[in-house]
Short mmCIF file of C-alpha atoms in Angstrom, two decimals:
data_model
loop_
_atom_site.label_atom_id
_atom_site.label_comp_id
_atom_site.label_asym_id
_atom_site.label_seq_id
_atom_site.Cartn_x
_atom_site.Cartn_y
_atom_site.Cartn_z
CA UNK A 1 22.77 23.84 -19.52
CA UNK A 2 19.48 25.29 -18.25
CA UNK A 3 18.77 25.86 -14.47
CA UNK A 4 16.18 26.45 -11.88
CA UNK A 5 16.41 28.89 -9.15
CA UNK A 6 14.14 28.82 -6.65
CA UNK A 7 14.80 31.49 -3.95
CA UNK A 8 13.31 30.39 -0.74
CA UNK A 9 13.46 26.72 0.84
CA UNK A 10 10.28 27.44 2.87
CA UNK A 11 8.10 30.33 3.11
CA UNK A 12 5.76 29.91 5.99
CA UNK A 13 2.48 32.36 6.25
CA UNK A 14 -0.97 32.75 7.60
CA UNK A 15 -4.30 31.51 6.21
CA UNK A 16 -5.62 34.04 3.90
CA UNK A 17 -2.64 36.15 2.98
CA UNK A 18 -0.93 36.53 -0.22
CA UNK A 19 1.91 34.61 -1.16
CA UNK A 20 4.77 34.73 -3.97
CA UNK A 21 7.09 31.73 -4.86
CA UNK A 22 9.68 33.41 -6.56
CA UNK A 23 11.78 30.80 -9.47
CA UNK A 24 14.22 32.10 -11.66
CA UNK A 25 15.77 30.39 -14.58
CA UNK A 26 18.98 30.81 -16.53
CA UNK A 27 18.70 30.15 -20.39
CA UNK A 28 18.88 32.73 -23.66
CA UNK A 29 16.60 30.63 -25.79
CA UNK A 30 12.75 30.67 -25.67
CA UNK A 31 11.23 28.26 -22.85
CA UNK A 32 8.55 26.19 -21.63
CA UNK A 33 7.93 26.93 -17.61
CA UNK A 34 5.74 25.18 -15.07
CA UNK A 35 5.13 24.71 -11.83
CA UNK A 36 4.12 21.98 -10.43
CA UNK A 37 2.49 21.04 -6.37
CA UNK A 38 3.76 18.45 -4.37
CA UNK A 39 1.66 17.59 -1.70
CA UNK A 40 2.83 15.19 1.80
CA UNK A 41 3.89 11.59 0.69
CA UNK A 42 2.60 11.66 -2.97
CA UNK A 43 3.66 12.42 -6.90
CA UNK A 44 3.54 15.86 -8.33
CA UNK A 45 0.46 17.82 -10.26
CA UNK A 46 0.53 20.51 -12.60
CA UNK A 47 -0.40 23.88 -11.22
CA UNK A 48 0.13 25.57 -14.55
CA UNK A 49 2.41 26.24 -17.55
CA UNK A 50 3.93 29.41 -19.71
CA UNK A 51 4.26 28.34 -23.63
CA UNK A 52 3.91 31.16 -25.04
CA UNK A 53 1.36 34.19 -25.35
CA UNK A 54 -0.10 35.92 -22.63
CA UNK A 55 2.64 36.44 -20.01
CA UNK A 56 -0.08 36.14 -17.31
CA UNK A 57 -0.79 32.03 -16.87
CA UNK A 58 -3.85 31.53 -14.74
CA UNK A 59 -3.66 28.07 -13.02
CA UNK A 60 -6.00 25.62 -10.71
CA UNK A 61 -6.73 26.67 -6.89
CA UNK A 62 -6.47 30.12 -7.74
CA UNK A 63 -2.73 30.36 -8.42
CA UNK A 64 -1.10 32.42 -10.81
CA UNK A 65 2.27 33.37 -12.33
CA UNK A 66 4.02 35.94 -14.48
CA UNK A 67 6.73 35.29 -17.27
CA UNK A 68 9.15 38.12 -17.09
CA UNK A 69 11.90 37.34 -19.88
CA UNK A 70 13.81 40.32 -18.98
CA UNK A 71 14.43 39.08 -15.70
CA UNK A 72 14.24 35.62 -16.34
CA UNK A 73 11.62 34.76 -13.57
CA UNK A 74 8.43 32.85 -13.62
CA UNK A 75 7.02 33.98 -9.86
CA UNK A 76 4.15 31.75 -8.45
CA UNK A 77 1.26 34.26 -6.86
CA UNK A 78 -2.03 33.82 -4.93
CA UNK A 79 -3.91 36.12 -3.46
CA UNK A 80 -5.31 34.44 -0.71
CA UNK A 81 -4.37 31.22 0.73
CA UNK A 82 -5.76 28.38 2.65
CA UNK A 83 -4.26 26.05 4.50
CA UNK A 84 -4.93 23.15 1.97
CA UNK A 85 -2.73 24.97 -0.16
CA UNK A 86 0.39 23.55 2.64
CA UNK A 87 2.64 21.28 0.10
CA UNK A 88 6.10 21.79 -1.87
CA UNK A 89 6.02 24.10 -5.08
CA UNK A 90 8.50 22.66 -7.62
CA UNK A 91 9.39 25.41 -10.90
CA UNK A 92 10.38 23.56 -14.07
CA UNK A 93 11.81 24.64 -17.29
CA UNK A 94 12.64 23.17 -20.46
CA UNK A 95 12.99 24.16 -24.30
CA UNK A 96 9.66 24.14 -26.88
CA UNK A 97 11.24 21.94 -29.14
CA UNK A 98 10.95 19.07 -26.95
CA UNK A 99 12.91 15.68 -28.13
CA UNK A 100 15.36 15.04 -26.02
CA UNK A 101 15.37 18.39 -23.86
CA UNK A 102 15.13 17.41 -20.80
CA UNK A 103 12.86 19.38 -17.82
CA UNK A 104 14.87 20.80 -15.26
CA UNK A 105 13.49 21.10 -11.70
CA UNK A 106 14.14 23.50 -9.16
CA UNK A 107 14.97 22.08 -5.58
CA UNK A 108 11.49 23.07 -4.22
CA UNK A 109 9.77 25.86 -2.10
CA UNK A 110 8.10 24.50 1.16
CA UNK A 111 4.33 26.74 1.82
CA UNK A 112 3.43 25.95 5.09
CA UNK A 113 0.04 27.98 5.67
CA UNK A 114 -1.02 28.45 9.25
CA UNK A 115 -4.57 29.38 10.58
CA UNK B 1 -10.16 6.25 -14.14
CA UNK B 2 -6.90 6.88 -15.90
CA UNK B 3 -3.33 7.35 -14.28
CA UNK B 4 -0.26 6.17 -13.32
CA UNK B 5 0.44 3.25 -10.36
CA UNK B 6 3.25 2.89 -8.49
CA UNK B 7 4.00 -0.56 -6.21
CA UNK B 8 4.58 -0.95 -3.46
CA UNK B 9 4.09 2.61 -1.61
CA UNK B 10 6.73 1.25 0.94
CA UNK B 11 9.79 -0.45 0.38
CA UNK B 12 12.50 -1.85 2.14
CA UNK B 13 15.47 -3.32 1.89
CA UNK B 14 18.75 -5.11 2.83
CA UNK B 15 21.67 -3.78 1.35
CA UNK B 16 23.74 -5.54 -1.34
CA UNK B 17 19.98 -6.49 -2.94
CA UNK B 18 18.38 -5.60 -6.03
CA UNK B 19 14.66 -4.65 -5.82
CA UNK B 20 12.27 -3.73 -8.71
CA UNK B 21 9.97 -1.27 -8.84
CA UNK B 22 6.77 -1.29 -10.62
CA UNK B 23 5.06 1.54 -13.13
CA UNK B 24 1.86 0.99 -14.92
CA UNK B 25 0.15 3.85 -16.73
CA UNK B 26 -3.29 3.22 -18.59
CA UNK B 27 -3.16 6.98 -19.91
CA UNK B 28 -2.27 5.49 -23.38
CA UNK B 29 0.98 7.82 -23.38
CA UNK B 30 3.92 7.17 -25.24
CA UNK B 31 6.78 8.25 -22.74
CA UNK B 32 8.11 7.58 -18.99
CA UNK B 33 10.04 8.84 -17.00
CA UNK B 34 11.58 7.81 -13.29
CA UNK B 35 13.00 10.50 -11.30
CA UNK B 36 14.72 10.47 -8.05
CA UNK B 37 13.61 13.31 -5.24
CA UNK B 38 15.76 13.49 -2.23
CA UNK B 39 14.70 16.44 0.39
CA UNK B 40 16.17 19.84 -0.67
CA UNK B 41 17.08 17.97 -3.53
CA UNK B 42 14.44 18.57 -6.22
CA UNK B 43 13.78 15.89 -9.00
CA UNK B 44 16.97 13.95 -10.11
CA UNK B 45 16.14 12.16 -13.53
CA UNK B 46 17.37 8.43 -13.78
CA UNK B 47 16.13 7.10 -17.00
CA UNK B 48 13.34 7.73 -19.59
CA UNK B 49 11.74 6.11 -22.61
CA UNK B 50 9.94 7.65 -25.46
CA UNK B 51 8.89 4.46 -27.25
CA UNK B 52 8.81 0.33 -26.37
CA UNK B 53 11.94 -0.99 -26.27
CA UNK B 54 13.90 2.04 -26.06
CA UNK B 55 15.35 3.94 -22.81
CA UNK B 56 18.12 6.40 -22.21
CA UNK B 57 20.03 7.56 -19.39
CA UNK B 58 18.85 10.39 -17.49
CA UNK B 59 21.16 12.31 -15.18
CA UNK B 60 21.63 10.00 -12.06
CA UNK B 61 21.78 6.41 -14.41
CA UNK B 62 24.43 4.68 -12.42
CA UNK B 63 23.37 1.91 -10.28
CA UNK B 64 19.69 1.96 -12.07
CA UNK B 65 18.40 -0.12 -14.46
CA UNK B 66 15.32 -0.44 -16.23
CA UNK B 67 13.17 -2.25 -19.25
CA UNK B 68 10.68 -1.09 -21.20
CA UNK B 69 8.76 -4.27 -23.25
CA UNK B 70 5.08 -2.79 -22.87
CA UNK B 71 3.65 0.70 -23.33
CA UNK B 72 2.41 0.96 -20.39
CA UNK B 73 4.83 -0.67 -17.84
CA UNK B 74 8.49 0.97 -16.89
CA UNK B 75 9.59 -0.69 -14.07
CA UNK B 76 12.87 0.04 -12.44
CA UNK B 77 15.58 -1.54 -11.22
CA UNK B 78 17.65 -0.58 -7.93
CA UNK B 79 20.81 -2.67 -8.13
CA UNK B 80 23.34 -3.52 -5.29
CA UNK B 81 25.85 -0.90 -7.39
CA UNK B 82 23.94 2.00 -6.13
CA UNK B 83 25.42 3.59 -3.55
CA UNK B 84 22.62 5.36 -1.49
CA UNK B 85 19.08 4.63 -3.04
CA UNK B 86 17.15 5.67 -0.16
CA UNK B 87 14.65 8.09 -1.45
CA UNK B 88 11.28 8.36 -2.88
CA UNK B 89 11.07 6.96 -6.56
CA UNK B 90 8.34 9.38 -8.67
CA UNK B 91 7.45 8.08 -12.02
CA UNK B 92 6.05 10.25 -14.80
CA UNK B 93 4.41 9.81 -18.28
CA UNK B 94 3.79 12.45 -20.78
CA UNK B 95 1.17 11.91 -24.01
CA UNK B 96 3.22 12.55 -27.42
CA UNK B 97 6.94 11.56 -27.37
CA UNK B 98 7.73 13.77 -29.92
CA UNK B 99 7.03 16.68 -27.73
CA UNK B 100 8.16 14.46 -24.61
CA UNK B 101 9.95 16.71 -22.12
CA UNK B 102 7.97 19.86 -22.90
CA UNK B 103 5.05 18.39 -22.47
CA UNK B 104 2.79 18.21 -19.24
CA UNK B 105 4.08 15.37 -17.21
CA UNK B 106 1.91 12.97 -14.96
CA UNK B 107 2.65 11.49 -12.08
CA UNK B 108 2.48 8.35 -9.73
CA UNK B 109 1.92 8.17 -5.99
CA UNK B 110 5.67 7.57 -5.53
CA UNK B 111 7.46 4.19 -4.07
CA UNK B 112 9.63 5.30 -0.84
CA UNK B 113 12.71 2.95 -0.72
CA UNK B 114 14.75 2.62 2.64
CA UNK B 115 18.03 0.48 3.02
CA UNK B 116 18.15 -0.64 6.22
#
């Protein structure tokens, strides 16, 4: 069964420094990743998604992340943050073939930004 | 505007009832999903549906039920048999059922449910 990793609970930092979400998933078959934001008392949005191709995925509000197959991670980067950017980061994976492979969450990272 | 509506935002309830809660999507898309998200917890799946009157079990089923008679309602069902159902409720829809789970999924505002 596939699985989501993601390292930290809550990463707290300051208004306009970098951040990294770290997610690491357990599966020897190609995969779908995404990540997805969570922000106070509402449903979940897509940030962005690795199918395939470039290993670089390029996301909304300036996020990024990197597939690394060797190391089976799928990090969540961005440069600069602002304190809008406060809200749960949820990693997903799931297989290409879709039907009835289900999408596997991780528990969540907390980004609290401060000014 | 298209999306995905959840009722009510706020829900509460006795224990030992059943309450229903409501999903409309006018996206057009062939699948739902509900999950369950508890904190620390991540998203629990209870049940989806890739086409009108058909639904399986997801991973937390017991104590859930739910019906699926128009595209774009899924409501769902918290019965007395479920043990701890306070938590927020997310539901989800995704375009083409054939690609279903690996396909971007959209979500409602949520319904938080709390047993008193």
């Amino acid at each position: 069964a596939q699985s989501v990793t993601q390292l930290d609970s809550q990463v707290p930092v300051f208004e306009e420094a970098p951040v990294e979400l770290r997610c690491n998933y357990s599966s020897s078959v190609s995969v779908y990743l995404f990540w997805y934001v969570q922000y106070p008392n509402q449903g979940l949005q897509l940030l962005l998604k690795y199918l395939s191709g470039s290993t670089l995925v390029k996301g909304i509000n300036g996020f990024e992340a990197e597939f690394n197959k060797s190391q089976t991670s799928f990090h969540l980067r961005k440069p600069s943050v602002h304190i809008s950017d406060t809200a749960e980061y949820f990693c997903a994976v799931t297989k290409p073939w879709g039907g009835s492979e289900k999408l596997v969450f991780g528990k969540g990272t907390k980004l609290t930004v401060n000014p | 505007d298209g999306g995905i509506t959840q009722s009510p935002k706020y829900l509460f309830r006795k224990e030992g009832q059943n309450v229903t809660l409501s999903c409309e999507q006018n996206l057009n898309h062939d699948a739902m999903y509900w999950y369950r998200q508890d904190p620390g917890q991540g998203l629990r799946l209870i049940y989806y549906s890739q086409i009108v009157n058909d639904f399986q079990k997801g991973d937390i089923a017991e104590g859930y039920s739910v019906s699926r008679e128009k595209k774009e309602s899924f409501p769902l069902t918290v019965t007395s048999a479920q043990k701890n159902p306070t938590a927020f409720y997310l539901c989800a829809s995704t375009p083409d059922r054939g690609l279903s789970f690996a396909d971007t999924q959209y979500f409602g505002p949520g319904t938080r449910l709390t047993v008193l």
